[in-house]
Short mmCIF file of C-alpha atoms and ligand atoms in Angstrom, two decimals:
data_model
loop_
_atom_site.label_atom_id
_atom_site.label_comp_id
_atom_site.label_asym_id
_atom_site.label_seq_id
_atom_site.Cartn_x
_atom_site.Cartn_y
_atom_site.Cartn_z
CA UNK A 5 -15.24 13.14 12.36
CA UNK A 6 -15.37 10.36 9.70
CA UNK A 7 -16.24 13.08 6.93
CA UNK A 8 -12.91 14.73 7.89
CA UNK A 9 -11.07 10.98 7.76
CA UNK A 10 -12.61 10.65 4.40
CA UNK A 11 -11.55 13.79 3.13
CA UNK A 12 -7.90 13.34 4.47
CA UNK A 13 -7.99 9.82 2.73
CA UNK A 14 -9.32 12.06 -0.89
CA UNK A 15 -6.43 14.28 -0.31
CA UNK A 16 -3.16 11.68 0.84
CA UNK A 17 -4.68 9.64 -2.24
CA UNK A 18 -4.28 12.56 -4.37
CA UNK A 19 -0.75 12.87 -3.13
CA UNK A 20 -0.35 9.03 -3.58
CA UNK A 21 -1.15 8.98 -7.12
CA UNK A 22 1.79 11.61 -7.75
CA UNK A 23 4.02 9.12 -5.91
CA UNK A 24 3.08 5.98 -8.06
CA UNK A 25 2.99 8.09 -11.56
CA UNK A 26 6.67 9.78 -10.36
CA UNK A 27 8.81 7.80 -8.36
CA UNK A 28 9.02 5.14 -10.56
CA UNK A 29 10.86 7.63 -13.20
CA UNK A 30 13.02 8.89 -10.43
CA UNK A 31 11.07 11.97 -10.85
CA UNK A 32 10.60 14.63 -7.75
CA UNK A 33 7.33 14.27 -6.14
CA UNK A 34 7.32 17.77 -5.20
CA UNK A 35 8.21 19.81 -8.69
CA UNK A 36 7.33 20.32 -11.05
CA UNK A 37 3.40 20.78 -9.58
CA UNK A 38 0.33 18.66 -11.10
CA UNK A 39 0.42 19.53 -14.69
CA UNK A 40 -1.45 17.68 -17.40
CA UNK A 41 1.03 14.92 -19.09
CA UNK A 42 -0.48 15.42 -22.53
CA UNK A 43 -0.27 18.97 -23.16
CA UNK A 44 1.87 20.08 -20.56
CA UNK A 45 -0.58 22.28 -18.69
CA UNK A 46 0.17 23.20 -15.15
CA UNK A 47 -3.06 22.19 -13.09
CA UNK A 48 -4.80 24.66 -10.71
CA UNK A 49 -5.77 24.43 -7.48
CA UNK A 50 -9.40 24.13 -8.57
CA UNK A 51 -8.41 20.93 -10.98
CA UNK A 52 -6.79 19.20 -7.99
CA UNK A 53 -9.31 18.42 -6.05
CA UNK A 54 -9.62 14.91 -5.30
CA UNK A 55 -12.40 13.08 -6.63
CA UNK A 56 -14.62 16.48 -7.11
CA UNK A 57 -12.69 17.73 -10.28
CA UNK A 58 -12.45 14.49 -11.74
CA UNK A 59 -16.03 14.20 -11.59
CA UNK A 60 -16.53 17.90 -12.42
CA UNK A 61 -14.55 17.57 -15.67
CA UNK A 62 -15.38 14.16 -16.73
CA UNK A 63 -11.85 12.79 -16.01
CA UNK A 64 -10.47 15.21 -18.84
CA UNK A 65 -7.72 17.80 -18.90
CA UNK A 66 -9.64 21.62 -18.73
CA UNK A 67 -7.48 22.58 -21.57
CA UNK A 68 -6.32 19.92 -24.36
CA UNK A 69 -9.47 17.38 -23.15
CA UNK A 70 -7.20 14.40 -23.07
CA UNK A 71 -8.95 11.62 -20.81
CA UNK A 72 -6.64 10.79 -17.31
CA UNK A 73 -6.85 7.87 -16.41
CA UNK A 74 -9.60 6.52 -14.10
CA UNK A 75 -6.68 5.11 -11.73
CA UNK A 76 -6.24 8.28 -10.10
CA UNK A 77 -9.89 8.45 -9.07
CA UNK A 78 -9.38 4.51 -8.05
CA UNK A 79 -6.21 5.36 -6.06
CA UNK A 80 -8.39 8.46 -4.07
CA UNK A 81 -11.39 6.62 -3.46
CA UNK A 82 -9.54 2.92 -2.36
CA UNK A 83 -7.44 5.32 0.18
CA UNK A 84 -10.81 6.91 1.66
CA UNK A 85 -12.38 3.83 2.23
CA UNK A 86 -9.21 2.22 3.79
CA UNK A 87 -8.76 5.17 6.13
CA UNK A 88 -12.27 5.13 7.12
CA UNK A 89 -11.65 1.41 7.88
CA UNK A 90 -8.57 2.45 10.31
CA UNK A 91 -10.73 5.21 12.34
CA UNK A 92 -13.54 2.66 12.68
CA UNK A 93 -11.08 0.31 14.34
CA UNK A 94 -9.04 2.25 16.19
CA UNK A 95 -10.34 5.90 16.38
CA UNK A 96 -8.69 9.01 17.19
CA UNK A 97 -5.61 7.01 18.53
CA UNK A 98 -1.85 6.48 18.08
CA UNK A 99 -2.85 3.44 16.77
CA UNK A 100 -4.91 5.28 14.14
CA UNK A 101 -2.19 6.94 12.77
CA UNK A 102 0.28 4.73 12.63
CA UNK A 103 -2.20 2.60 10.32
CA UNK A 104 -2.85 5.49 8.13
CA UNK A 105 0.99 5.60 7.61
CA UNK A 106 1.07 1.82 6.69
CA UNK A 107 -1.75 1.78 4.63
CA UNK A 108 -0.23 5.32 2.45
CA UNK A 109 2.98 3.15 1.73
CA UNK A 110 1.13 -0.33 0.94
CA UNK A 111 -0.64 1.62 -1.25
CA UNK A 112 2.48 3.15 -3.11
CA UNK A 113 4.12 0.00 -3.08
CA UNK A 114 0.92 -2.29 -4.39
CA UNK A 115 0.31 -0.07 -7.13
CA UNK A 116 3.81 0.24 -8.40
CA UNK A 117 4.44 -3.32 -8.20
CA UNK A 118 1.47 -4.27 -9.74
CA UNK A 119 2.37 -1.57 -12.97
CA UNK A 120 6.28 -1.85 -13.05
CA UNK A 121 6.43 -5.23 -10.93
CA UNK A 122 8.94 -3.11 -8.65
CA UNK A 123 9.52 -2.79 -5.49
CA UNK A 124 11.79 0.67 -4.71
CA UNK A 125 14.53 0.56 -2.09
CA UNK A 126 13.85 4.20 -1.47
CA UNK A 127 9.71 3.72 -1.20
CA UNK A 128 11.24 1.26 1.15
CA UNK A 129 13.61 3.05 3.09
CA UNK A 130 11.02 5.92 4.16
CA UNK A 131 9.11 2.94 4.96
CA UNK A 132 11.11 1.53 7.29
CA UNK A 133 12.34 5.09 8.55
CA UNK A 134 8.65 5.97 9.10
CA UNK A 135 8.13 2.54 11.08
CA UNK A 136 11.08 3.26 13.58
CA UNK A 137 10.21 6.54 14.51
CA UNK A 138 6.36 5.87 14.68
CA UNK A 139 7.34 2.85 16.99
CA UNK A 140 9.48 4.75 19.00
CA UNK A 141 7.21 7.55 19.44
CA UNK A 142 4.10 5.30 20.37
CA UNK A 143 6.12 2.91 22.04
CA UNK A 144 4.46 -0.03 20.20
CA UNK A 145 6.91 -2.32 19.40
CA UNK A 146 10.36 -2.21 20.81
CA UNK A 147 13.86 -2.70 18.89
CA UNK A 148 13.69 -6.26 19.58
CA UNK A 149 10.57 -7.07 18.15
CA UNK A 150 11.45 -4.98 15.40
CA UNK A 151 14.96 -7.06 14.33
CA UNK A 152 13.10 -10.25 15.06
CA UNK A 153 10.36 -9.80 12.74
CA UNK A 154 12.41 -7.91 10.47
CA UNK A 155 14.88 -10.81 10.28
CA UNK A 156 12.24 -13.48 10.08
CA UNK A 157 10.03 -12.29 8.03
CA UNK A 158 13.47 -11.41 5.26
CA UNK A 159 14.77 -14.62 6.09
CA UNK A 160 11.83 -17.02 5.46
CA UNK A 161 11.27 -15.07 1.52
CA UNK A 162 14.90 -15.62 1.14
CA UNK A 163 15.06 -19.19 1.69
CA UNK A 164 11.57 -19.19 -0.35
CA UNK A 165 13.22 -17.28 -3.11
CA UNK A 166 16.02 -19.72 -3.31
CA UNK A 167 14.07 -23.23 -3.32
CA UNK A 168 12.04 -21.64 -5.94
CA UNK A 169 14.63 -20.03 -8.19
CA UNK A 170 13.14 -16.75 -8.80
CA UNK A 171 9.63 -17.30 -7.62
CA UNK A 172 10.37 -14.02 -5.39
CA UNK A 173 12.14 -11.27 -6.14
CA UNK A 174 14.94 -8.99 -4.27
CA UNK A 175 12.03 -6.27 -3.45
CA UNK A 176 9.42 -8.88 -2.23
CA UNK A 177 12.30 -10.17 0.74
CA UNK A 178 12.88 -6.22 1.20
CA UNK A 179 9.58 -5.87 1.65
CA UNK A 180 8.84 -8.52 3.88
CA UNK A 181 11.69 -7.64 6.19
CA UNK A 182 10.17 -3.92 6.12
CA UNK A 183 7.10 -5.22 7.19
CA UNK A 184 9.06 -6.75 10.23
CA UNK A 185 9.18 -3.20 11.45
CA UNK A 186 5.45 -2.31 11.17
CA UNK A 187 4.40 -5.56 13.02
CA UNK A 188 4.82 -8.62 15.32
CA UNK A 189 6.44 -11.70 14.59
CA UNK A 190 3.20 -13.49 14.94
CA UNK A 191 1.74 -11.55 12.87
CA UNK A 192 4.29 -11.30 10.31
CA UNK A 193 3.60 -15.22 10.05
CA UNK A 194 0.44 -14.43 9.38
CA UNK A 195 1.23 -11.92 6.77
CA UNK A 196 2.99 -14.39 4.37
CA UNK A 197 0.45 -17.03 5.03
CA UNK A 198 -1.93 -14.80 3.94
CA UNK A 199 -0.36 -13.27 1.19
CA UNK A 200 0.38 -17.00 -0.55
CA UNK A 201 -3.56 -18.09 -0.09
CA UNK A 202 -4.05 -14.27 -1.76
CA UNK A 203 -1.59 -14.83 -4.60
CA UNK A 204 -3.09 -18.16 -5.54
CA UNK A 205 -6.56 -16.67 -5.24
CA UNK A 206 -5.51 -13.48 -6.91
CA UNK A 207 -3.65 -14.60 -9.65
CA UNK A 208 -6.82 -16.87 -10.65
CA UNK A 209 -9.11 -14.24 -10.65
CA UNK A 210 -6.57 -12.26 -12.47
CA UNK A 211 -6.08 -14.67 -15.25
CA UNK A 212 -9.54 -16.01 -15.12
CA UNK A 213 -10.88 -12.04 -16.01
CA UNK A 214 -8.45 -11.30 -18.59
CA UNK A 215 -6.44 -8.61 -16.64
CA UNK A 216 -3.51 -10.65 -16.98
CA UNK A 217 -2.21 -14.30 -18.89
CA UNK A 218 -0.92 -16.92 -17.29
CA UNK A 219 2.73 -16.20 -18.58
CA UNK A 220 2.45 -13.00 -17.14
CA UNK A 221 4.09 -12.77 -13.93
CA UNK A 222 1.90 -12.15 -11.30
CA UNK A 223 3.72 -9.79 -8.48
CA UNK A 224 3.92 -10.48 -5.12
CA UNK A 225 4.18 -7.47 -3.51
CA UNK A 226 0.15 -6.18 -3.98
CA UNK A 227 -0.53 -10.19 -1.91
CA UNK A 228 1.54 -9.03 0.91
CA UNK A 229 0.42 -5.39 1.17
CA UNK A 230 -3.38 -6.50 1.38
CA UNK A 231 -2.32 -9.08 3.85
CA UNK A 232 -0.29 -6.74 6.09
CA UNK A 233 -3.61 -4.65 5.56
CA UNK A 234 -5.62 -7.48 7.28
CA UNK A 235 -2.93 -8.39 9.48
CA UNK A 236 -2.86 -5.09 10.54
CA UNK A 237 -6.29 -5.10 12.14
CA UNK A 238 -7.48 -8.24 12.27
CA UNK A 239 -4.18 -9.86 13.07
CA UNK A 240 -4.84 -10.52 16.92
CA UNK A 241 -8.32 -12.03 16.08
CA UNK A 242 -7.16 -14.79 13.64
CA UNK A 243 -4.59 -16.09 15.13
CA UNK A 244 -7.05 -16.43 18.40
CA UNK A 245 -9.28 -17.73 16.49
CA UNK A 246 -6.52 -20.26 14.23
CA UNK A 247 -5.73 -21.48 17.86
CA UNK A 248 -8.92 -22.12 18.78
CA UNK A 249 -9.54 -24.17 16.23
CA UNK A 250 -6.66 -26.00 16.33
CA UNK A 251 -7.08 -27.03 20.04
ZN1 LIG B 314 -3.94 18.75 -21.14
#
């Protein structure tokens, strides 16, 4: 069963990457099909196949030989391992999928931020669309926990966002308040606790390796994505555990 997760996480990757290389550009994510962005080339079935044709051909284009990035190999092989994560935890559950959902769009979301430093209202929208009708079709959270979490988790970035005069953007309280949705108010807590220890730690080891400068701005959005990621399913566990140690 987990070869068949790990394949589905190759394949939604390979669907992902489209979504981060089009959306941005306001592009369709459905035509034109794959085609090669150098020389135009419409890709076949046999040059889509995640990870095994980028292997096959060396990460090239099969007709002008024009190197594609290694990011879309990244983006497949990150998803696989995250799904694989998901089934350990939950297994063939409700629960399971409605990770699998969370985890596609933090993936979207981290990886256009993190290019563009951008967070899409519409990448958002299906987001929170997705989170309603998953929640309502699993009964896991109800609308109540929903607008509480939604509203707290928006409202604390806001206030943030206003002490510290663009520290945060528009998209990172969007996103926050999307997350709302997807999870508890305890654990939406957790989330942006989280995702500030991340940033700090991340935007070291960002600057520290050269990836970016310290005037660069570092984005947000990627901190809370791996956080909700955590959260997600660890969540219960450290905030136990936070008690614990508290008391
Ligand atoms: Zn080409």
């Amino acid at each position: 069963m987990l070869i068949i997760v790990i394949l589905l996480g190759f394949l939604i990757g390979s669907f992902l990457n489209v979504c981060i290389c089009r959306l941005p550009y306001n592009q369709s994510i459905i035509i034109p099909s794959s085609h090669c962005s150098i020389c135009g080339a419409h890709l076949k079935l046999w040059d889509l196949i995640p990870v095994i044709s980028y292997l096959l051909l060396r990460g090239s284009c099969r007709y002008c030989k024009a190197t594609f990035s290694s990011r879309y190999l990244l983006v497949e092989i990150i998803t696989a391992i995250l799904f694989s994560v998901c089934f350990q935890t939950y297994g063939l559950t409700c629960l399971f999928m409605k990770a699998i959902v969370l985890t596609a769009f933090l993936l979207i979301i981290t990886f256009i931020d993190y290019d563009h430093q951008l967070i899409l209202d519409k990448v958002l929208l299906w987001f929170s669309g997705a989170g309603i009708v998953i929640n309502f079709l699993t009964n896991n959270l109800d609308f109540e926990d929903m607008l509480l979490s939604s509203l707290l988790g928006g409202g604390l970035l806001f206030i943030i966002a206003l002490v510290s005069r663009g520290g945060m953007g528009d998209g990172d309280i969007k996103f926050a308040a999307t997350l709302g949705i997807w999870l508890t108010w305890k654990c939406l807590l957790l989330v942006l606790l989280l995702s500030f220890v991340c940033g700090g730690i991340g935007g070291l080891l960002l600057v520290l390796f050269n990836f970016k400068s310290h005037k660069d701005f570092i984005p947000f959005g990627p901190c809370m994505a791996l956080s909700a990621f955590v959260t997600m399913l660890y969540g219960s566990e450290i905030i136990i555990w936070y008690l614990e140690m508290l008391y």
